[in-house]
Coordinates of C-alpha atoms in Angstrom, one line a residue:
X198 CA 0.9 11.8 -17.6
X199 CA 4.2 11.1 -19.2
X200 CA 3.0 12.4 -22.6
X201 CA 4.2 15.7 -24.1
X202 CA 2.1 17.9 -21.8
X203 CA 2.6 20.4 -19.1
X204 CA 2.6 17.6 -16.6
X205 CA 5.7 16.0 -17.9
X206 CA 8.1 15.6 -20.9
X207 CA 7.4 13.3 -23.8
X208 CA 9.9 10.9 -25.3
X209 CA 11.0 13.5 -27.9
X210 CA 11.7 16.1 -25.2
X211 CA 13.7 13.5 -23.3
X212 CA 15.9 12.8 -26.4
X213 CA 16.3 16.5 -27.0
X214 CA 17.8 16.7 -23.4
X215 CA 20.3 14.1 -24.4
X216 CA 18.5 11.2 -22.6
X217 CA 18.5 8.4 -25.1
X218 CA 15.8 5.8 -25.7
X219 CA 17.2 2.5 -27.0
X220 CA 15.6 0.9 -30.1
X221 CA 12.3 2.7 -29.8
X222 CA 9.6 1.0 -31.8
X223 CA 5.8 1.6 -32.0
X224 CA 3.7 -0.4 -29.5
X225 CA 1.3 -2.9 -31.0
X226 CA -2.4 -1.8 -31.0
X227 CA -4.2 -3.6 -28.2
X228 CA -8.0 -3.6 -27.5
X229 CA -9.3 -5.8 -24.7
X230 CA -12.5 -7.8 -25.3
X231 CA -15.5 -7.7 -23.0
X232 CA -13.9 -10.2 -20.5
X233 CA -10.3 -8.8 -20.7
X234 CA -9.0 -12.2 -21.6
X235 CA -7.9 -11.6 -25.2
X236 CA -6.5 -8.7 -27.2
X237 CA -6.2 -7.9 -30.8
X238 CA -2.5 -7.5 -31.9
X239 CA -0.4 -8.4 -34.9
X240 CA 1.1 -11.8 -33.9
X241 CA 3.7 -11.6 -36.6
X242 CA 5.4 -8.4 -35.4
X243 CA 7.3 -9.7 -32.4
X244 CA 9.7 -6.8 -32.5
X245 CA 7.0 -4.6 -31.0
X246 CA 5.8 -6.9 -28.3
X247 CA 6.3 -5.8 -24.6
X248 CA 6.1 -7.7 -21.4
X249 CA 2.8 -5.9 -20.7
X250 CA 1.5 -7.2 -24.0
X251 CA 2.2 -10.8 -23.0
X252 CA 0.4 -10.2 -19.6
X253 CA -2.6 -8.7 -21.4
X254 CA -2.8 -11.5 -24.0
X255 CA -2.7 -14.3 -21.4
X256 CA -5.4 -12.8 -19.2
X257 CA -6.0 -14.2 -15.7
X258 CA -4.3 -17.6 -15.2
X259 CA -4.0 -20.1 -12.4
X260 CA -0.6 -18.7 -11.5
X261 CA -2.1 -15.3 -11.2
X262 CA -4.4 -16.7 -8.5
X263 CA -1.3 -18.0 -6.7
X264 CA 0.1 -14.5 -6.7
X265 CA -3.2 -13.0 -5.6
X266 CA -3.6 -15.3 -2.7
X267 CA 0.0 -14.8 -1.6
X268 CA -0.5 -11.0 -1.7
X269 CA -3.8 -11.3 0.2
X270 CA -2.1 -13.3 2.9
X271 CA 0.6 -10.6 3.2
X272 CA -2.1 -7.9 3.5
X273 CA -3.8 -9.8 6.2
X274 CA -0.6 -9.8 8.1
X275 CA -0.2 -6.0 7.5
X276 CA -3.7 -5.3 8.9
X277 CA -3.2 -7.7 11.7
X278 CA 0.2 -6.4 12.9
X279 CA -0.6 -2.7 12.4
X280 CA -3.8 -3.0 14.5
X281 CA -1.8 -4.5 17.3
X282 CA 0.0 -1.2 18.0
X283 CA -2.9 0.7 19.7
X284 CA -3.7 -2.5 21.7
X285 CA -0.1 -2.7 22.9
X286 CA -0.2 0.9 24.0
X287 CA -3.5 0.5 25.7
X288 CA -2.6 -2.7 27.6
X289 CA 0.8 -1.4 28.6
X290 CA -0.7 1.7 30.1
X291 CA -3.2 -0.2 32.3
X292 CA -2.0 0.0 35.9
X293 CA -4.2 -3.0 36.8
X294 CA -3.3 -5.1 33.7
X295 CA -1.2 -8.2 33.1
X296 CA 1.7 -6.1 31.8
X297 CA 2.1 -4.2 35.1
X298 CA 2.1 -7.5 37.0
X299 CA 4.4 -9.1 34.5
X300 CA 7.0 -6.3 34.4
X301 CA 6.6 -3.8 37.2
X302 CA 4.5 -0.7 38.0
X303 CA 7.4 1.5 36.8
X304 CA 7.1 -0.2 33.3
X305 CA 3.6 1.2 32.7
X306 CA 3.5 3.4 29.7
X307 CA 2.4 7.0 30.5
X308 CA 0.9 9.3 27.9
X309 CA 4.3 10.9 27.5
X310 CA 5.9 7.4 27.0
X311 CA 3.3 6.6 24.3
X312 CA 3.9 9.9 22.5
X313 CA 7.7 9.4 22.6
X314 CA 7.3 5.9 21.3
X315 CA 5.1 6.9 18.4
X316 CA 7.5 9.8 17.6
X317 CA 10.4 7.3 17.3
X318 CA 8.2 4.9 15.4
X319 CA 7.3 7.6 12.9
X320 CA 11.0 8.5 12.6
X321 CA 11.9 4.8 12.0
X322 CA 9.1 4.6 9.4
X323 CA 10.3 7.8 7.7
X324 CA 13.8 6.4 7.3
X325 CA 12.9 2.7 6.8
X326 CA 10.1 2.8 4.3
X327 CA 12.2 4.5 1.6
X328 CA 14.8 1.8 2.2
X329 CA 12.2 -1.0 1.8
X330 CA 10.9 0.8 -1.4
X331 CA 14.4 1.2 -2.8
X332 CA 15.3 -2.4 -1.8
X333 CA 12.3 -3.7 -3.7
X334 CA 13.3 -1.7 -6.9
X335 CA 16.9 -3.0 -6.6
X336 CA 16.7 -6.5 -5.1
X337 CA 13.1 -7.4 -5.9
X338 CA 9.6 -7.2 -4.6
X339 CA 9.6 -10.6 -3.0
X340 CA 13.0 -10.2 -1.3
X341 CA 12.0 -6.8 0.3
X342 CA 8.6 -8.2 1.4
X343 CA 10.2 -11.3 3.0
X344 CA 12.6 -9.1 5.0
X345 CA 9.7 -6.9 6.2
X346 CA 7.4 -9.9 7.1
X347 CA 10.4 -11.4 9.0
X348 CA 10.7 -8.1 11.0
X349 CA 6.9 -8.2 11.8
X350 CA 7.2 -11.8 13.1
X351 CA 10.2 -10.8 15.3
X352 CA 8.4 -7.7 16.8
X353 CA 5.1 -9.4 17.6
X354 CA 6.9 -12.4 19.2
X355 CA 9.0 -9.9 21.1
X356 CA 5.9 -8.2 22.5
X357 CA 4.9 -11.4 24.2
X358 CA 8.3 -12.2 25.6
X359 CA 9.3 -8.6 26.7
X360 CA 9.3 -7.7 30.3
X361 CA 10.8 -4.2 30.5
X362 CA 9.4 -0.8 29.3
X363 CA 12.4 0.1 27.1
X364 CA 12.4 -3.3 25.3
X365 CA 8.7 -2.9 24.6
X366 CA 9.1 0.7 23.3
X367 CA 12.0 -0.4 21.1
X368 CA 9.9 -3.1 19.5
X369 CA 7.1 -0.7 18.9
X370 CA 9.5 1.5 17.0
X371 CA 10.1 -1.3 14.5
X372 CA 6.4 -1.7 13.6
X373 CA 5.4 1.1 11.2
X374 CA 6.4 -0.8 8.1
X375 CA 3.4 -3.1 8.4
X376 CA 1.0 -0.3 7.6
X377 CA 2.6 1.1 4.5
X378 CA 6.1 -0.3 3.6
X379 CA 5.0 -3.8 2.8
X380 CA 1.6 -2.8 1.3
X381 CA 3.3 -0.4 -1.1
X382 CA 5.7 -3.1 -2.3
X383 CA 3.1 -5.8 -2.7
X384 CA 0.5 -3.5 -4.3
X385 CA 3.2 -2.8 -7.0
X386 CA 3.9 -6.5 -7.2
X387 CA 0.3 -7.4 -7.9
X388 CA -0.3 -4.5 -10.3
X389 CA 2.7 -5.6 -12.3
X390 CA 1.4 -9.1 -12.6
X391 CA -2.2 -8.3 -13.5
X392 CA -3.8 -7.3 -16.9
X393 CA -5.4 -3.9 -16.9
X394 CA -8.9 -5.4 -16.9
X395 CA -8.4 -6.9 -13.4
X396 CA -6.0 -4.5 -11.9
X397 CA -8.2 -2.0 -10.0
X398 CA -10.6 -4.8 -8.9
X399 CA -7.9 -6.9 -7.2
X400 CA -5.9 -3.9 -5.8
X401 CA -9.0 -2.7 -4.0
X402 CA -9.6 -6.2 -2.8
X403 CA -6.2 -6.1 -1.0
X404 CA -7.5 -3.2 1.1
X405 CA -10.6 -5.2 2.0
X406 CA -8.3 -8.1 3.1
X407 CA -6.1 -5.7 5.1
X408 CA -9.3 -4.7 7.0
X409 CA -10.2 -8.4 7.5
X410 CA -6.9 -8.8 9.2
X411 CA -7.7 -5.7 11.3
X412 CA -11.2 -7.0 12.2
X413 CA -9.8 -10.5 13.0
X414 CA -7.2 -9.2 15.5
X415 CA -9.8 -6.8 17.0
X416 CA -12.0 -9.9 17.6
X417 CA -9.0 -11.6 19.3
X418 CA -8.5 -8.5 21.4
X419 CA -12.1 -8.3 22.5
X420 CA -12.3 -12.0 23.4
X421 CA -8.8 -12.5 24.8
X422 CA -7.5 -9.0 25.8
X423 CA -3.8 -8.5 26.3
X424 CA -4.5 -6.5 29.5
X425 CA -5.5 -9.9 31.0
X426 CA -3.4 -12.4 28.9
X427 CA -0.3 -10.5 27.8
X428 CA 2.1 -13.2 26.7
X429 CA -0.5 -15.6 25.3
X430 CA -2.2 -12.9 23.3
X431 CA 0.9 -11.8 21.4
X432 CA 2.3 -15.3 21.0
X433 CA -1.0 -16.3 19.3
X434 CA -0.8 -13.2 17.2
X435 CA 2.7 -14.0 16.1
X436 CA 1.5 -17.2 14.4
X437 CA -0.1 -15.2 11.5
X438 CA 3.0 -13.4 10.2
X439 CA 5.1 -16.6 10.8
X440 CA 2.8 -18.6 8.5
X441 CA 3.0 -16.0 5.7
X442 CA 6.8 -15.8 6.2
X443 CA 7.0 -19.6 5.6
X444 CA 4.8 -19.3 2.5
X445 CA 7.1 -16.7 1.0
X446 CA 10.1 -18.9 1.7
X447 CA 8.5 -21.8 -0.2
X448 CA 7.2 -19.7 -3.1
X449 CA 10.6 -18.2 -3.9
X450 CA 11.0 -16.2 -7.1
X451 CA 8.0 -17.7 -8.7
X452 CA 6.0 -14.8 -7.3
X453 CA 8.4 -12.1 -8.5
X454 CA 7.1 -9.4 -10.8
X455 CA 8.0 -10.2 -14.5
X456 CA 8.0 -6.5 -15.2
X457 CA 10.6 -5.8 -12.5
X458 CA 12.7 -8.8 -13.7
X459 CA 12.7 -7.3 -17.2
X460 CA 13.6 -3.9 -16.0
X461 CA 16.6 -5.3 -14.2
X462 CA 17.6 -7.2 -17.3
X463 CA 16.9 -10.7 -16.0
X464 CA 15.0 -11.7 -19.1
X465 CA 15.4 -15.5 -18.5
X466 CA 13.7 -15.4 -15.1
X467 CA 11.1 -12.9 -16.4
X468 CA 10.2 -15.4 -19.2
X469 CA 10.3 -18.3 -16.7
X470 CA 7.7 -16.6 -14.6
X471 CA 5.6 -15.6 -17.6
X472 CA 5.5 -19.2 -18.7
X473 CA 3.9 -20.1 -15.4
X474 CA 0.9 -18.1 -16.6
X475 CA 0.7 -19.7 -20.0
X476 CA -1.6 -22.7 -19.7
X477 CA -2.8 -24.5 -22.8
X478 CA -5.5 -21.9 -23.1
X479 CA -3.1 -19.0 -22.7
X480 CA -0.6 -20.3 -25.2
X481 CA -3.2 -20.2 -27.9
X482 CA -3.3 -16.4 -27.6
X483 CA 0.5 -16.0 -27.9
X484 CA 2.5 -15.8 -31.2
X485 CA 5.1 -18.4 -32.0
X486 CA 8.4 -17.3 -30.5
X487 CA 6.9 -14.9 -27.9
X488 CA 9.4 -16.2 -25.3
X489 CA 12.5 -15.2 -27.3
X490 CA 14.4 -12.9 -24.9
X491 CA 15.9 -11.0 -27.8
X492 CA 12.5 -9.8 -29.0
X493 CA 10.6 -8.7 -25.9
X494 CA 10.5 -4.9 -25.0
X495 CA 9.5 -2.8 -22.1
X496 CA 6.6 -0.3 -22.1
X497 CA 7.8 3.3 -22.4
X498 CA 5.7 6.5 -22.2
X499 CA 4.4 6.1 -25.7
X500 CA 6.7 3.5 -27.4
X501 CA 8.1 0.1 -26.8
X502 CA 11.6 0.4 -25.4
X503 CA 14.6 -2.1 -25.4
X504 CA 16.8 -0.9 -22.6
X505 CA 20.5 -1.5 -22.5
X506 CA 21.9 -3.0 -19.2
X507 CA 22.1 -0.2 -16.6
X508 CA 23.5 0.3 -13.2
X509 CA 21.2 0.8 -10.2
X510 CA 22.3 4.5 -10.1
X511 CA 21.3 4.9 -13.7
X512 CA 18.0 3.3 -13.1
X513 CA 17.1 5.5 -10.2
X514 CA 18.0 8.6 -12.2
X515 CA 14.5 8.3 -13.7
X516 CA 13.4 10.1 -10.6
X517 CA 15.0 13.3 -12.0
X518 CA 12.7 13.5 -15.0
X519 CA 10.7 16.7 -14.5
X520 CA 7.3 15.0 -14.8
X521 CA 8.2 12.2 -12.4
X522 CA 9.8 14.6 -10.0
X523 CA 6.8 16.9 -9.9
X524 CA 4.5 13.9 -9.3
X525 CA 6.6 12.7 -6.4
X526 CA 6.7 16.1 -4.8
X527 CA 2.9 16.4 -4.9
X528 CA 2.5 12.9 -3.5
X529 CA 4.8 13.8 -0.7
X530 CA 2.5 16.6 0.4
X531 CA -0.6 14.4 -0.2
X532 CA 0.8 11.7 2.1
X533 CA 2.0 14.1 4.8
X534 CA -1.6 15.4 5.4
X535 CA -3.2 12.0 5.0
X536 CA -0.8 10.4 7.6
X537 CA -1.3 13.2 10.0
X538 CA -5.1 12.7 10.1
X539 CA -5.2 9.0 9.6
X540 CA -2.5 8.0 12.0
X541 CA -3.6 10.3 14.7
X542 CA -7.1 8.7 14.7
X543 CA -5.6 5.2 14.5
X544 CA -3.3 5.6 17.5
X545 CA -5.4 7.8 19.8
X546 CA -9.0 6.8 19.2
X547 CA -9.0 4.4 22.2
X548 CA -7.7 7.1 24.6
X549 CA -10.2 9.6 23.2
X550 CA -13.2 7.3 23.8
X551 CA -12.0 6.4 27.3
X552 CA -11.7 10.1 28.2
X553 CA -15.2 10.6 26.9
X554 CA -16.4 7.8 29.2
X555 CA -17.6 5.6 26.3
X556 CA -16.9 1.9 25.9
X557 CA -14.5 1.9 23.0
X558 CA -15.1 -1.7 21.8
X559 CA -18.2 -1.0 19.6
X560 CA -16.3 1.8 17.8
X561 CA -13.1 -0.3 17.4
X562 CA -15.2 -3.0 15.7
X563 CA -17.1 -0.4 13.6
X564 CA -13.9 1.0 12.2
X565 CA -12.8 -2.0 10.2
X566 CA -16.3 -2.7 9.2
X567 CA -16.6 0.8 7.7
X568 CA -13.4 0.2 5.7
X569 CA -14.6 -3.1 4.5
X570 CA -17.9 -1.5 3.4
X571 CA -16.0 1.0 1.4
X572 CA -13.9 -1.7 -0.3
X573 CA -17.0 -3.7 -1.2
X574 CA -18.8 -0.6 -2.5
X575 CA -15.8 0.2 -4.8
X576 CA -15.7 -3.3 -6.4
X577 CA -19.3 -4.5 -6.4
X578 CA -20.4 -5.3 -9.9
X579 CA -17.0 -6.6 -11.1
X580 CA -14.3 -5.2 -13.4
X581 CA -15.2 -2.3 -15.6
X582 CA -18.7 -2.1 -14.0
X583 CA -17.6 -1.3 -10.5
X584 CA -17.3 2.2 -9.0
X585 CA -13.5 2.2 -9.0
X586 CA -13.4 1.5 -12.7
X587 CA -16.3 3.7 -13.8
X588 CA -15.3 6.8 -11.8
X589 CA -12.2 8.9 -12.1
X590 CA -9.7 8.4 -9.3
X591 CA -9.3 12.1 -8.1
X592 CA -13.0 12.9 -7.4
X593 CA -13.2 9.8 -5.2
X594 CA -10.1 10.8 -3.4
X595 CA -11.4 14.3 -2.8
X596 CA -14.7 12.9 -1.5
X597 CA -12.8 10.8 0.9
X598 CA -10.8 13.7 2.3
X599 CA -13.9 15.9 2.7
X600 CA -16.1 13.2 4.3
X601 CA -13.3 12.1 6.7
X602 CA -12.8 15.7 7.9
X603 CA -16.5 16.3 8.5
X604 CA -16.8 13.1 10.5
X605 CA -13.9 14.1 12.8
X606 CA -15.7 17.4 13.4
X607 CA -18.9 15.5 14.2
X608 CA -17.0 13.3 16.8
X609 CA -16.5 16.5 18.8
X610 CA -20.2 17.3 19.0
X611 CA -21.7 13.9 19.7
X612 CA -22.0 12.1 23.1
X613 CA -24.4 9.2 22.3
X614 CA -22.4 5.9 22.2
X615 CA -24.7 4.7 19.3
X616 CA -24.2 7.9 17.2
X617 CA -20.4 7.9 18.0
X618 CA -20.2 4.3 16.7
X619 CA -22.1 5.3 13.5
X620 CA -19.8 8.3 12.9
X621 CA -16.7 6.1 13.4
X622 CA -18.1 3.7 10.8
X623 CA -18.6 6.6 8.3
X624 CA -15.3 8.2 9.1
X625 CA -13.4 5.0 8.3
X626 CA -15.5 4.5 5.2
X627 CA -14.3 7.9 3.9
X628 CA -10.8 7.3 5.1
X629 CA -10.7 4.0 3.1
X630 CA -11.6 5.8 -0.1
X631 CA -8.5 7.9 0.3
X632 CA -6.2 4.9 1.1
X633 CA -7.7 2.6 -1.5
X634 CA -8.2 4.8 -4.5
X635 CA -5.2 6.9 -3.7
X636 CA -3.0 3.8 -3.5
X637 CA -4.2 2.7 -6.9
X638 CA -3.6 6.2 -8.3
X639 CA 0.0 6.3 -7.0
X640 CA 0.8 2.8 -8.2
X641 CA -0.3 3.7 -11.8
X642 CA 1.4 7.1 -11.7
X643 CA 5.1 6.0 -11.6
X644 CA 7.1 3.7 -13.9
X645 CA 8.2 0.2 -12.8
X646 CA 11.9 1.2 -12.7
X647 CA 11.4 3.6 -9.7
X648 CA 7.8 2.9 -8.7
X649 CA 8.5 1.9 -5.1
X650 CA 11.5 4.2 -4.7
X651 CA 9.3 7.1 -5.6
X652 CA 6.4 5.9 -3.3
X653 CA 9.0 5.3 -0.6
X654 CA 10.0 8.9 -0.8
X655 CA 6.4 10.0 -0.7
X656 CA 5.7 7.8 2.4
X657 CA 8.9 9.1 4.0
X658 CA 7.5 12.6 4.0
X659 CA 4.1 11.1 5.0
X660 CA 5.7 9.8 8.2
X661 CA 6.5 13.4 9.1
X662 CA 2.8 13.9 9.4
X663 CA 2.5 10.6 11.3
X664 CA 5.3 11.7 13.7
X665 CA 3.5 15.0 14.4
X666 CA 0.1 13.6 15.0
X667 CA 1.3 10.6 17.0
X668 CA 3.5 12.6 19.3
X669 CA 1.4 15.8 19.6
X670 CA -2.2 14.4 19.8
X671 CA -1.8 13.0 23.3
X672 CA -0.4 16.3 24.5
X673 CA -3.1 18.3 22.7
X674 CA -5.7 16.1 24.4
X675 CA -4.3 17.1 27.8
X676 CA -4.8 20.7 26.8
X677 CA -8.3 20.3 25.3
X678 CA -10.0 16.9 24.5
X679 CA -11.3 18.0 21.1
X680 CA -8.2 19.8 19.9
X681 CA -6.6 16.8 18.2
X682 CA -9.7 15.9 16.2
X683 CA -10.2 19.4 15.0
X684 CA -6.6 19.8 14.0
X685 CA -6.6 16.6 12.1
X686 CA -9.9 17.7 10.3
X687 CA -8.2 20.9 9.2
X688 CA -5.2 18.9 7.9
X689 CA -7.5 16.6 5.9
X690 CA -9.1 19.7 4.2
X691 CA -5.6 20.6 3.0
X692 CA -5.4 17.1 1.5
X693 CA -8.7 17.8 -0.3
X694 CA -7.1 20.9 -1.8
X695 CA -3.8 19.0 -2.7
X696 CA -5.9 16.6 -4.9
X697 CA -6.5 19.5 -7.3
X698 CA -2.8 19.7 -8.0
X699 CA -2.6 16.1 -9.2
X700 CA -3.1 15.3 -12.9
X701 CA -6.1 13.3 -13.8
X702 CA -4.2 10.9 -16.1
X703 CA -5.6 8.1 -18.3
X704 CA -6.3 5.1 -16.0
X705 CA -7.2 2.8 -18.9
X706 CA -3.5 2.6 -20.1
X707 CA -1.1 -0.1 -19.1
X708 CA 1.6 0.5 -16.5
X709 CA 4.6 2.3 -17.8
X710 CA 7.8 0.3 -17.2
X711 CA 10.4 3.1 -17.8
X712 CA 10.6 6.7 -19.0
X713 CA 13.6 5.5 -21.0
X714 CA 16.6 7.2 -19.5

């Protein structure tokens, strides 16, 4: 994508524009073996080695598993907390529930209150997610994640202790970051740690873990509903983000991305973290003197690059490169239509099934199961043999948009509870194709220097779609029950068309660290 094509400028064009690359040298030739654990490179030419080369040469180490399990735990929290939102809205709108008895009948959330709350939550997400993304590019992936998990712990605990409508609505406004802000940052963190061979496999596994969190809290909701046990339900739910917050506090900077540390110029900490991956087996694949901070480079668009120390402003100027800017603009439109369809279904599905006179519990359990089935289908067979590695990203994304839209249309024509549950399963299977494969595509599309800042901007615009669907779907349902579903289906068809604007790219390449401004 960053090569000298119509999709973006190459390094030569950048230099012609007066944007200098520092100490550009050819990257060493690398070719992974069958298992992705070793690569062929000239061990003598240390001047051409990049941080990515070290990661590729070491392969998958014990410390990588520490990082993987930490990220999995974070994604469990994300799925757990995000799924609490519709359950809070549902229980707080029950006139006979524990919330009404705990607070007062006037504290019951009406359809208008729910729409207003989701409008404000979308606005908070639109403003806050770019801040989290930028914070992770400036202060670090782990620091930004810890702050966001701390906010999740605070809000879930607050649900259990609140007793007024306005406090509850205020806490709900603080929750949108669990669905995208944290996941974007930690997906980048994991991608920047992993060798290419394992990247797609483990990034898809994160989405499966997110849905395990969603399934687990749905089980808690079905067995121990907040409409009957308000305080106890949410205080139990708060223990999950609290446990992960303590884990992050103990792990410290050992989890931090070595690529990000190198981009920020902290070569000593970068090498300290890379040494955690170099067991005796791993050291045998590395040349003597590999950990000399004066030798290592960053991966540019086509060359190894040694960047001079830069200010944060100078780093973020990489967003102005034409190819990067075009990509971010298209991703903004992509996320706007995706958020409109996905968030509308996520927030209003319970209300929709209740108005149909159907017990919503089977469908609410089928939704995460459909997502988990999609995740398993993408990675079954292992790295390089699984669907996500064998197929190009964009056709899978287009199939997800088209299938999701058709399923929403089918929901308007079906009355059988069994068939409705089956369609919900399929709709979430297709939806997960978009989130999983699209998330992987977006992570690979942008350089480390501004990866989360660019994605934060895309998700900021995405929250415009979230605001519209969350605030309007309830009102549209009052006008005609099927209007929200049909509107969201039409929006998803626009997303199908937007996928044709995205460049296919070469998904076998390593992540780009910088475009070299």
